[in-house]
Amino acid sequence: DQQVKQNSPSLSVQEGRISILNCDYTNSMFDYFLWYKKYPAEGPTFLISISSIKDKNEDGRFTVFLNKSAKHLSLHIVPSQPGDSAVYFCAASVSNSGYALNFGKGTSLLVTP
Amino acid sequence: GAVVSQHPSRVICKSGTSVKIECRSLDFQATTMFWYRQFPKQSLMLMATSNEGSKATYEQGVEKDKFLINHASLTLSTLTVTSAHPEDSSFYICSARGSTGVYGYTFGSGTRLTVV
């Protein structure tokens, strides 16, 4: 049962524009959310996280928005760069206290020059 | 930042043999380690959670006698795939968690296992 869903398997964006990656979750107990970037045959690299007490967290070109009532979060990348091309995984946890992460299936982002 | 080293990065083994994958936290003590596997174009699926010095907790559907996990120290966890079969071919990734912080979930670089 997929508790974290990324319904867009792929996304193509032009360099300089905004990339918006979406993620939905079903478990209302989730209170910590993370985004990871992954290249083929490599482990995921942490990008940005947000706890449920916030609705926005920003780090450079990356911003994560959380809408708890809709059980939805999104990752905004602006401006998008070709080096951002990778698979992005949304992950959620019941608590940032040792619980394992539940991952979405990922969205493959392609940023074209 | 926190670094997790996973070895080997790639291994090919014959059906029926066993393969050991190591996961080390290099600059922090990993109180908890997680093992995931990923099939092509699929999500990372949690296999098991291990805490140092105790038995691993396996997810439903994961055979604990087939996927042996040892977490004998705060910096090392191993996953042994016993009597490997071609259907065990997958990408295995470990994640180590220290006490606090944004680096709470740091991933290894993964191991591509191919069973022939």
XYZ file of N, CA and C in Angstrom:
687
model
N 0.845 -1.186 0.000
C 0.000 0.000 0.000
C 0.887 1.245 0.000
N 0.843 1.985 -1.082
C 1.703 3.150 -1.235
C 1.126 4.304 -0.434
N 1.827 4.684 0.624
C 1.342 5.780 1.466
C 1.851 7.133 0.994
N 2.859 7.111 0.154
C 3.400 8.338 -0.419
C 3.333 8.189 -1.931
N 2.697 9.142 -2.566
C 2.463 9.006 -3.995
C 3.013 10.191 -4.773
N 3.744 9.862 -5.803
C 4.177 10.874 -6.748
C 3.551 10.469 -8.074
N 2.526 11.166 -8.456
C 1.711 10.721 -9.581
C 2.288 11.075 -10.947
N 3.286 11.938 -10.953
C 3.912 12.269 -12.233
C 5.234 11.536 -12.332
N 5.332 10.544 -13.189
C 6.592 9.817 -13.298
C 7.703 10.649 -13.931
N 7.316 11.652 -14.723
C 8.348 12.451 -15.373
C 7.872 13.880 -15.577
N 8.865 14.750 -15.697
C 8.590 16.172 -15.890
C 9.734 16.767 -16.695
N 9.382 17.574 -17.697
C 10.401 18.232 -18.500
C 10.206 19.743 -18.395
N 11.290 20.436 -18.089
C 11.231 21.886 -17.866
C 12.396 22.540 -18.583
N 12.156 23.725 -19.071
C 13.220 24.457 -19.745
C 14.116 25.147 -18.709
N 15.382 25.172 -19.018
C 16.357 25.830 -18.136
C 15.902 27.246 -17.805
N 16.044 27.608 -16.537
C 15.660 28.948 -16.097
C 14.242 29.050 -15.590
N 13.421 28.079 -15.975
C 12.031 28.102 -15.535
C 11.899 27.412 -14.185
N 10.680 27.419 -13.661
C 10.425 26.763 -12.389
C 10.025 25.307 -12.595
N 10.580 24.436 -11.768
C 10.159 23.032 -11.746
C 9.318 22.828 -10.493
N 8.181 22.201 -10.667
C 7.306 21.913 -9.525
C 7.047 20.417 -9.481
N 7.512 19.793 -8.434
C 7.307 18.356 -8.262
C 6.318 18.153 -7.111
N 5.343 17.318 -7.352
C 4.266 17.136 -6.393
C 4.306 15.782 -5.701
N 3.727 15.772 -4.516
C 3.728 14.563 -3.704
C 2.482 14.561 -2.822
N 1.809 13.451 -2.755
C 0.645 13.306 -1.891
C 0.879 12.153 -0.922
N 0.276 12.251 0.234
C 0.417 11.169 1.198
C -0.938 10.849 1.818
N -1.043 9.654 2.331
C -2.326 9.222 2.869
C -2.314 9.074 4.386
N -1.143 8.884 4.948
C -1.059 8.649 6.390
C -1.009 9.980 7.149
N -2.047 10.295 7.872
C -2.101 11.570 8.592
C -1.137 11.618 9.774
N -0.524 10.481 10.076
C 0.462 10.474 11.164
C 1.820 10.995 10.713
N 2.047 11.051 9.422
C 3.334 11.562 8.931
C 3.520 13.001 9.394
N 4.677 13.274 9.946
C 4.918 14.641 10.408
C 6.290 15.161 10.019
N 6.972 14.429 9.173
C 8.298 14.865 8.723
C 8.454 14.420 7.294
N 8.817 15.365 6.424
C 8.841 15.094 4.996
C 10.173 15.536 4.414
N 10.653 14.740 3.470
C 11.956 15.023 2.887
C 11.884 14.852 1.377
N 12.755 15.551 0.705
C 12.950 15.355 -0.730
C 14.399 14.914 -0.963
N 14.522 13.904 -1.812
C 15.836 13.389 -2.172
C 15.995 13.445 -3.679
N 17.228 13.616 -4.080
C 17.597 13.597 -5.493
C 18.414 12.350 -5.720
N 18.152 11.669 -6.821
C 18.873 10.421 -7.063
C 19.285 10.291 -8.519
N 20.557 9.961 -8.708
C 21.062 9.639 -10.031
C 21.080 8.113 -10.171
N 21.053 7.607 -11.398
C 21.075 6.150 -11.593
C 22.264 5.496 -10.910
N 22.033 4.363 -10.302
C 23.070 3.564 -9.651
C 23.773 4.308 -8.518
N 23.104 5.290 -7.945
C 23.652 5.971 -6.781
C 22.595 6.017 -5.688
N 23.045 6.244 -4.462
C 22.099 6.411 -3.378
C 21.456 7.785 -3.424
N 20.294 7.946 -2.799
C 19.636 9.249 -2.767
C 20.457 10.275 -1.994
N 20.382 11.500 -2.444
C 21.045 12.612 -1.766
C 19.988 13.535 -1.189
N 20.125 13.845 0.074
C 19.150 14.700 0.744
C 19.143 16.103 0.129
N 17.948 16.625 -0.082
C 17.802 17.974 -0.623
C 17.269 18.946 0.431
N 16.088 18.647 0.900
C 15.412 19.582 1.788
C 14.334 18.829 2.545
N 14.024 19.321 3.733
C 12.993 18.667 4.532
C 12.059 19.710 5.132
N 10.951 19.222 5.657
C 10.016 20.104 6.334
C 9.266 19.304 7.382
N 9.067 19.897 8.521
C 8.271 19.241 9.549
C 6.847 19.765 9.468
N 5.955 19.034 10.077
C 4.543 19.377 9.943
C 4.144 20.659 10.653
N 5.061 21.223 11.442
C 4.710 22.475 12.130
C 4.920 23.679 11.210
N 5.514 23.400 10.045
C 5.739 24.479 9.091
C 4.933 24.236 7.830
N 4.774 25.280 7.029
C 4.136 25.076 5.737
C 5.069 25.441 4.578
N 6.235 25.901 4.930
C 7.197 26.267 3.882
C 8.603 26.206 4.442
N 9.509 25.705 3.624
C 10.920 25.732 3.986
C 11.722 26.003 2.725
N 12.647 26.910 2.842
C 13.388 27.351 1.660
C 14.880 27.178 1.872
N 15.555 26.713 0.825
C 17.001 26.561 0.887
C 17.560 26.830 -0.501
N 17.997 28.053 -0.695
C 18.544 28.421 -2.003
C 17.483 28.353 -3.081
N 17.758 27.555 -4.115
C 16.813 27.450 -5.227
C 15.658 26.490 -4.922
N 15.728 25.811 -3.796
C 14.740 24.787 -3.459
C 13.803 25.266 -2.353
N 12.522 25.102 -2.611
C 11.505 25.435 -1.618
C 10.516 24.287 -1.536
N 10.214 23.872 -0.338
C 9.195 22.849 -0.158
C 7.995 23.484 0.537
N 6.819 23.174 -0.001
C 5.568 23.652 0.563
C 4.777 22.461 1.079
N 4.179 22.636 2.238
C 3.378 21.568 2.830
C 1.957 22.054 3.090
N 1.006 21.306 2.580
C -0.408 21.588 2.824
C -0.978 20.381 3.574
N -1.014 20.518 4.887
C -1.412 19.371 5.708
C -2.862 18.974 5.486
N -3.724 19.946 5.290
C -5.142 19.617 5.125
C -5.374 18.817 3.858
N -4.571 19.115 2.845
C -4.696 18.380 1.580
C -3.778 17.176 1.531
N -2.944 17.019 2.536
C -1.946 15.953 2.559
C -1.117 16.005 1.272
N -0.589 17.161 1.037
C 0.123 17.410 -0.219
C 1.357 18.249 0.060
N 2.431 17.878 -0.595
C 3.607 18.743 -0.548
C 4.197 18.862 -1.942
N 4.934 19.922 -2.121
C 5.535 20.151 -3.429
C 6.939 20.708 -3.253
N 7.753 20.417 -4.222
C 9.119 20.921 -4.273
C 9.216 21.867 -5.467
N 9.642 23.083 -5.196
C 9.841 24.059 -6.249
C 11.334 24.284 -6.443
N 11.750 24.244 -7.682
C 13.152 24.519 -8.010
C 13.150 25.697 -8.976
N 13.781 26.789 -8.506
C 13.789 27.952 -9.393
C 15.062 28.766 -9.171
N 15.791 29.107 -10.231
C 15.566 28.658 -11.587
C 16.110 27.246 -11.790
N 15.485 26.488 -12.663
C 15.934 25.124 -12.937
C 17.206 25.164 -13.780
N 18.085 24.205 -13.497
C 19.348 24.104 -14.219
C 19.494 22.694 -14.793
N 20.221 22.543 -15.882
C 20.396 21.199 -16.455
C 20.937 20.181 -15.455
N 21.762 20.643 -14.533
C 22.306 19.740 -13.512
C 21.263 19.245 -12.522
N 20.086 19.830 -12.562
C 19.002 19.366 -11.688
C 18.341 18.113 -12.243
N 18.658 17.757 -13.455
C 18.052 16.575 -14.081
C 18.413 15.318 -13.289
N 17.412 14.675 -12.743
C 17.596 13.507 -11.881
C 16.216 12.985 -11.515
N 16.186 11.945 -10.727
C 14.922 11.459 -10.181
C 14.769 12.033 -8.777
N 13.622 12.581 -8.493
C 13.362 13.188 -7.193
C 12.351 12.332 -6.430
N 12.740 11.970 -5.241
C 11.879 11.160 -4.388
C 11.364 11.999 -3.227
N 10.080 11.872 -3.012
C 9.453 12.437 -1.834
C 9.417 11.337 -0.774
N 9.683 11.691 0.472
C 9.672 10.688 1.544
C 8.985 11.276 2.771
N 8.388 10.402 3.540
C 7.686 10.849 4.740
C 7.940 9.890 5.881
N 7.869 10.439 7.067
C 8.113 9.631 8.255
C 7.103 10.005 9.337
N 6.829 9.027 10.196
C 5.918 9.316 11.320
C 6.556 10.329 12.256
N 7.860 10.217 12.401
C 8.528 11.166 13.261
C 10.006 11.130 12.979
N 10.659 12.236 13.145
C 12.101 12.282 12.945
C 12.770 11.755 14.213
N 12.484 10.485 14.471
C 13.000 9.929 15.719
C 13.432 8.483 15.541
N 13.823 8.156 14.326
C 14.305 6.804 14.109
C 13.406 5.939 13.262
N 12.270 6.470 12.861
C 11.386 5.687 12.014
C 11.885 5.708 10.576
N 11.609 4.631 9.871
C 12.046 4.531 8.484
C 11.227 5.468 7.608
N 11.797 5.769 6.477
C 11.135 6.643 5.531
C 10.240 5.847 4.602
N 9.117 6.450 4.257
C 8.237 5.902 3.226
C 8.441 6.741 1.975
N 8.784 6.081 0.893
C 9.120 6.801 -0.332
C 8.007 6.746 -1.361
N 7.915 7.813 -2.145
C 7.120 7.771 -3.348
C 7.909 7.067 -4.438
N 7.314 6.914 -5.607
C 7.976 6.201 -6.700
C 8.950 7.074 -7.468
N 8.929 8.359 -7.178
C 9.888 9.238 -7.820
C 9.334 9.920 -9.058
N 9.892 11.090 -9.327
C 9.589 11.829 -10.551
C 10.904 12.135 -11.234
N 10.991 11.744 -12.482
C 12.200 12.000 -13.251
C 12.112 13.389 -13.872
N 12.998 14.259 -13.440
C 13.018 15.637 -13.943
C 14.089 15.784 -15.011
N 13.705 16.366 -16.124
C 14.650 16.679 -17.192
C 14.604 18.184 -17.422
N 15.738 18.815 -17.239
C 15.835 20.244 -17.491
C 16.605 20.435 -18.789
N 15.940 21.005 -19.756
C 16.546 21.156 -21.073
C 17.126 22.557 -21.258
N 18.258 22.623 -21.938
C 18.902 23.936 -22.155
C 18.045 24.860 -23.022
N 29.605 17.034 6.662
C 28.334 16.347 6.806
C 28.508 14.864 6.986
N 27.415 14.211 7.299
C 27.433 12.774 7.538
C 27.698 12.006 6.249
N 28.519 10.986 6.347
C 28.856 10.169 5.186
C 28.606 8.702 5.509
N 27.962 8.034 4.568
C 27.732 6.603 4.694
C 28.396 5.914 3.512
N 29.228 4.957 3.812
C 29.944 4.232 2.778
C 29.342 2.849 2.618
N 29.028 2.491 1.391
C 28.414 1.188 1.123
C 29.267 0.438 0.101
N 29.567 -0.820 0.416
C 30.397 -1.645 -0.470
C 29.861 -3.066 -0.539
N 29.993 -3.752 -1.672
C 30.521 -3.207 -2.926
C 29.476 -2.377 -3.664
N 29.879 -1.659 -4.663
C 28.925 -0.880 -5.440
C 28.228 -1.754 -6.475
N 28.931 -2.823 -6.828
C 28.366 -3.709 -7.854
C 28.893 -5.116 -7.609
N 28.018 -6.086 -7.684
C 28.463 -7.467 -7.504
C 27.622 -8.386 -8.369
N 28.308 -9.332 -8.983
C 27.661 -10.381 -9.771
C 27.978 -11.706 -9.101
N 26.976 -12.484 -8.821
C 27.231 -13.763 -8.167
C 26.416 -14.856 -8.842
N 26.845 -16.078 -8.584
C 26.137 -17.219 -9.140
C 24.953 -17.590 -8.265
N 23.941 -18.100 -8.888
C 22.752 -18.525 -8.166
C 23.136 -19.562 -7.112
N 22.623 -19.390 -5.911
C 22.905 -20.326 -4.830
C 23.992 -19.875 -3.885
N 24.750 -18.869 -4.275
C 25.811 -18.363 -3.409
C 25.275 -17.239 -2.535
N 26.104 -16.818 -1.593
C 25.714 -15.732 -0.683
C 26.554 -14.490 -0.936
N 25.977 -13.355 -0.718
C 26.661 -12.083 -0.949
C 26.480 -11.192 0.272
N 27.570 -10.574 0.700
C 27.504 -9.667 1.840
C 27.706 -8.235 1.388
N 26.843 -7.354 1.849
C 26.939 -5.928 1.543
C 27.185 -5.187 2.854
N 28.176 -4.296 2.838
C 28.530 -3.551 4.045
C 28.070 -2.099 3.953
N 27.671 -1.586 5.082
C 27.258 -0.195 5.185
C 27.917 0.404 6.420
N 28.732 1.434 6.201
C 29.464 2.042 7.312
C 29.165 3.531 7.423
N 28.924 3.982 8.615
C 28.838 5.418 8.848
C 30.245 5.883 9.199
N 30.756 6.837 8.430
C 32.177 7.178 8.546
C 32.472 8.232 9.615
N 31.545 9.131 9.841
C 31.861 10.229 10.754
C 30.770 10.482 11.778
N 29.934 9.461 11.969
C 28.936 9.604 13.025
C 28.527 8.203 13.467
N 27.913 8.141 14.608
C 27.445 6.861 15.128
C 26.001 6.633 14.688
N 25.812 5.550 13.999
C 24.496 5.240 13.449
C 23.721 4.367 14.430
N 22.817 4.986 15.129
C 22.032 4.223 16.082
C 21.047 3.301 15.369
N 20.611 3.721 14.206
C 19.663 2.920 13.432
C 20.119 2.861 11.977
N 19.994 1.694 11.416
C 20.283 1.566 9.990
C 19.089 0.925 9.308
N 18.832 1.360 8.105
C 17.723 0.849 7.314
C 18.263 0.250 6.019
N 17.653 -0.813 5.584
C 18.022 -1.420 4.303
C 16.824 -1.361 3.370
N 17.080 -0.833 2.172
C 16.051 -0.708 1.156
C 16.480 -1.478 -0.084
N 15.507 -1.813 -0.901
C 15.824 -2.316 -2.231
C 14.961 -1.547 -3.230
N 15.501 -1.426 -4.402
C 14.786 -0.686 -5.439
C 14.818 -1.478 -6.741
N 13.644 -1.770 -7.267
C 13.526 -2.369 -8.580
C 13.433 -1.241 -9.605
N 13.768 -1.541 -10.851
C 13.764 -0.489 -11.882
C 12.452 0.287 -11.924
N 12.579 1.588 -11.920
C 11.444 2.507 -12.023
C 10.445 2.333 -10.882
N 10.929 1.832 -9.770
C 10.066 1.672 -8.604
C 10.617 2.474 -7.437
N 9.811 2.544 -6.418
C 10.225 3.274 -5.229
C 11.257 2.479 -4.435
N 11.859 3.150 -3.485
C 12.731 2.447 -2.547
C 11.829 1.776 -1.511
N 11.957 0.475 -1.415
C 11.105 -0.279 -0.503
C 11.913 -0.715 0.708
N 11.414 -0.377 1.874
C 12.101 -0.739 3.099
C 12.075 -2.248 3.293
N 13.243 -2.812 3.569
C 13.335 -4.242 3.843
C 13.353 -4.502 5.348
N 14.206 -3.740 6.031
C 14.372 -4.002 7.455
C 15.004 -2.804 8.145
N 14.782 -2.752 9.438
C 15.349 -1.716 10.294
C 16.187 -2.395 11.358
N 17.382 -1.896 11.577
C 18.205 -2.514 12.610
C 18.762 -1.459 13.557
N 18.741 -1.777 14.799
C 19.345 -0.950 15.836
C 20.560 -1.673 16.370
N 21.589 -0.912 16.653
C 22.849 -1.499 17.099
C 22.651 -2.419 18.289
N 23.154 -3.615 18.125
C 23.128 -4.574 19.218
C 21.846 -5.350 19.364
N 20.878 -5.116 18.517
C 19.634 -5.874 18.624
C 19.260 -6.474 17.281
N 18.286 -7.348 17.305
C 17.872 -8.011 16.067
C 17.138 -7.033 15.162
N 17.283 -7.274 13.884
C 16.619 -6.410 12.917
C 15.122 -6.672 12.892
N 14.386 -5.649 12.554
C 12.935 -5.765 12.354
C 12.664 -5.768 10.867
N 12.080 -6.842 10.397
C 11.865 -6.995 8.970
C 10.449 -6.571 8.583
N 10.344 -6.013 7.396
C 9.035 -5.648 6.865
C 8.309 -6.902 6.388
N 7.013 -6.768 6.338
C 6.198 -7.900 5.903
C 6.603 -8.338 4.507
N 6.752 -9.622 4.347
C 7.098 -10.160 3.043
C 8.590 -10.313 2.808
N 9.401 -9.821 3.714
C 10.857 -9.955 3.576
C 11.318 -11.135 4.420
N 11.994 -12.088 3.774
C 12.418 -13.296 4.473
C 13.666 -13.032 5.305
N 13.523 -13.102 6.610
C 14.653 -12.793 7.486
C 15.759 -13.832 7.401
N 15.414 -15.057 7.016
C 16.451 -16.087 6.901
C 17.220 -15.956 5.597
N 16.655 -15.225 4.671
C 17.310 -15.029 3.386
C 18.148 -13.754 3.403
N 17.631 -12.736 4.027
C 18.321 -11.451 4.093
C 18.765 -11.238 5.545
N 20.006 -11.662 5.806
C 20.529 -11.590 7.165
C 21.139 -10.220 7.412
N 20.700 -9.599 8.463
C 21.194 -8.260 8.784
C 21.880 -8.303 10.137
N 23.082 -7.749 10.151
C 23.859 -7.665 11.379
C 24.253 -6.218 11.621
N 24.031 -5.745 12.823
C 24.371 -4.359 13.176
C 25.149 -4.409 14.483
N 26.358 -4.949 14.356
C 27.141 -5.256 15.555
C 27.780 -4.049 16.207
N 27.944 -2.983 15.438
C 28.566 -1.798 16.016
C 27.805 -0.565 15.567
N 28.146 0.564 16.158
C 27.457 1.816 15.828
C 27.885 2.401 14.489
N 28.827 1.743 13.838
C 29.279 2.278 12.552
C 29.174 1.268 11.420
N 28.711 0.068 11.705
C 28.702 -0.952 10.659
C 27.448 -1.806 10.722
N 26.809 -1.940 9.562
C 25.722 -2.891 9.399
C 25.994 -3.676 8.126
N 25.643 -4.950 8.144
C 25.831 -5.767 6.949
C 24.523 -6.454 6.577
N 24.340 -6.592 5.279
C 23.209 -7.331 4.730
C 23.780 -8.492 3.936
N 23.411 -9.694 4.302
C 23.864 -10.870 3.570
C 22.681 -11.499 2.865
N 22.783 -11.579 1.555
C 21.759 -12.256 0.759
C 22.196 -13.702 0.634
N 21.479 -14.592 1.277
C 21.882 -15.998 1.291
C 21.182 -16.764 0.178
N 21.885 -17.745 -0.349
C 21.342 -18.586 -1.419
C 20.624 -17.717 -2.463
N 21.392 -16.821 -3.030
C 20.815 -15.838 -3.944
C 20.213 -16.492 -5.183
N 19.122 -15.898 -5.632
C 18.463 -16.335 -6.864
C 18.346 -15.150 -7.806
N 18.129 -15.402 -9.084
C 18.029 -14.288 -10.033
C 16.988 -13.235 -9.638
N 15.916 -13.652 -8.988
C 14.889 -12.672 -8.589
C 15.345 -11.750 -7.454
N 16.495 -12.078 -6.853
C 17.067 -11.199 -5.828
C 17.879 -10.070 -6.453
N 18.074 -10.157 -7.759
C 18.817 -9.099 -8.449
C 18.070 -7.785 -8.278
N 18.769 -6.798 -7.767
C 18.124 -5.531 -7.446
C 19.186 -4.525 -7.037
N 18.740 -3.341 -6.710
C 19.619 -2.296 -6.200
C 19.325 -2.168 -4.706
N 20.327 -2.432 -3.903
C 20.159 -2.402 -2.453
C 20.829 -1.155 -1.886
N 20.115 -0.452 -1.036
C 20.635 0.801 -0.478
C 20.468 0.787 1.036
N 21.501 1.216 1.729
C 21.388 1.338 3.174
C 21.241 2.818 3.533
N 20.665 3.033 4.664
C 20.529 4.381 5.203
C 20.871 4.320 6.677
N 21.655 5.259 7.108
C 22.061 5.273 8.515
C 21.532 6.532 9.182
N 21.132 6.363 10.407
C 20.578 7.488 11.130
C 21.316 7.683 12.446
N 21.762 8.925 12.665
C 22.403 9.255 13.927
C 21.361 9.763 14.901
N 21.768 10.605 15.791
C 20.850 11.007 16.858
C 19.888 12.109 16.430
N 20.400 13.128 15.770
C 19.520 14.245 15.438
C 19.954 14.889 14.127
N 19.175 15.826 13.694
C 19.632 16.721 12.650
C 19.155 16.368 11.259
N 19.428 17.252 10.377
C 19.009 17.088 8.995
C 19.711 15.905 8.358
N 20.844 15.527 8.877
C 21.529 14.363 8.331
C 21.029 13.095 8.973
N 19.878 13.174 9.557
C 19.313 12.015 10.221
C 19.184 10.803 9.329
N 18.929 11.038 8.056
C 18.806 9.915 7.136
C 19.834 10.102 6.033
N 20.941 9.442 6.158
C 21.997 9.543 5.161
C 22.123 8.208 4.451
N 22.138 8.259 3.136
C 22.132 7.038 2.354
C 23.519 6.667 1.863
N 23.729 5.383 1.749
C 24.907 4.884 1.062
C 24.716 5.029 -0.439
N 25.724 4.664 -1.176
C 25.690 4.844 -2.634
C 25.015 3.684 -3.346
N 24.644 2.659 -2.590
C 23.902 1.563 -3.190
C 24.778 0.449 -3.723
N 24.183 -0.723 -3.845
C 24.855 -1.907 -4.388
C 23.965 -2.537 -5.439
N 24.499 -2.664 -6.629
C 23.771 -3.336 -7.703
C 24.121 -4.818 -7.660
N 23.164 -5.638 -7.276
C 23.377 -7.081 -7.218
C 22.756 -7.739 -8.436
N 23.558 -8.522 -9.110
C 23.073 -9.307 -10.245
C 23.369 -10.771 -9.963
N 22.334 -11.582 -9.950
C 22.498 -13.013 -9.701
C 22.282 -13.742 -11.029
N 23.303 -14.510 -11.415
C 23.225 -15.188 -12.717
C 23.116 -16.699 -12.546
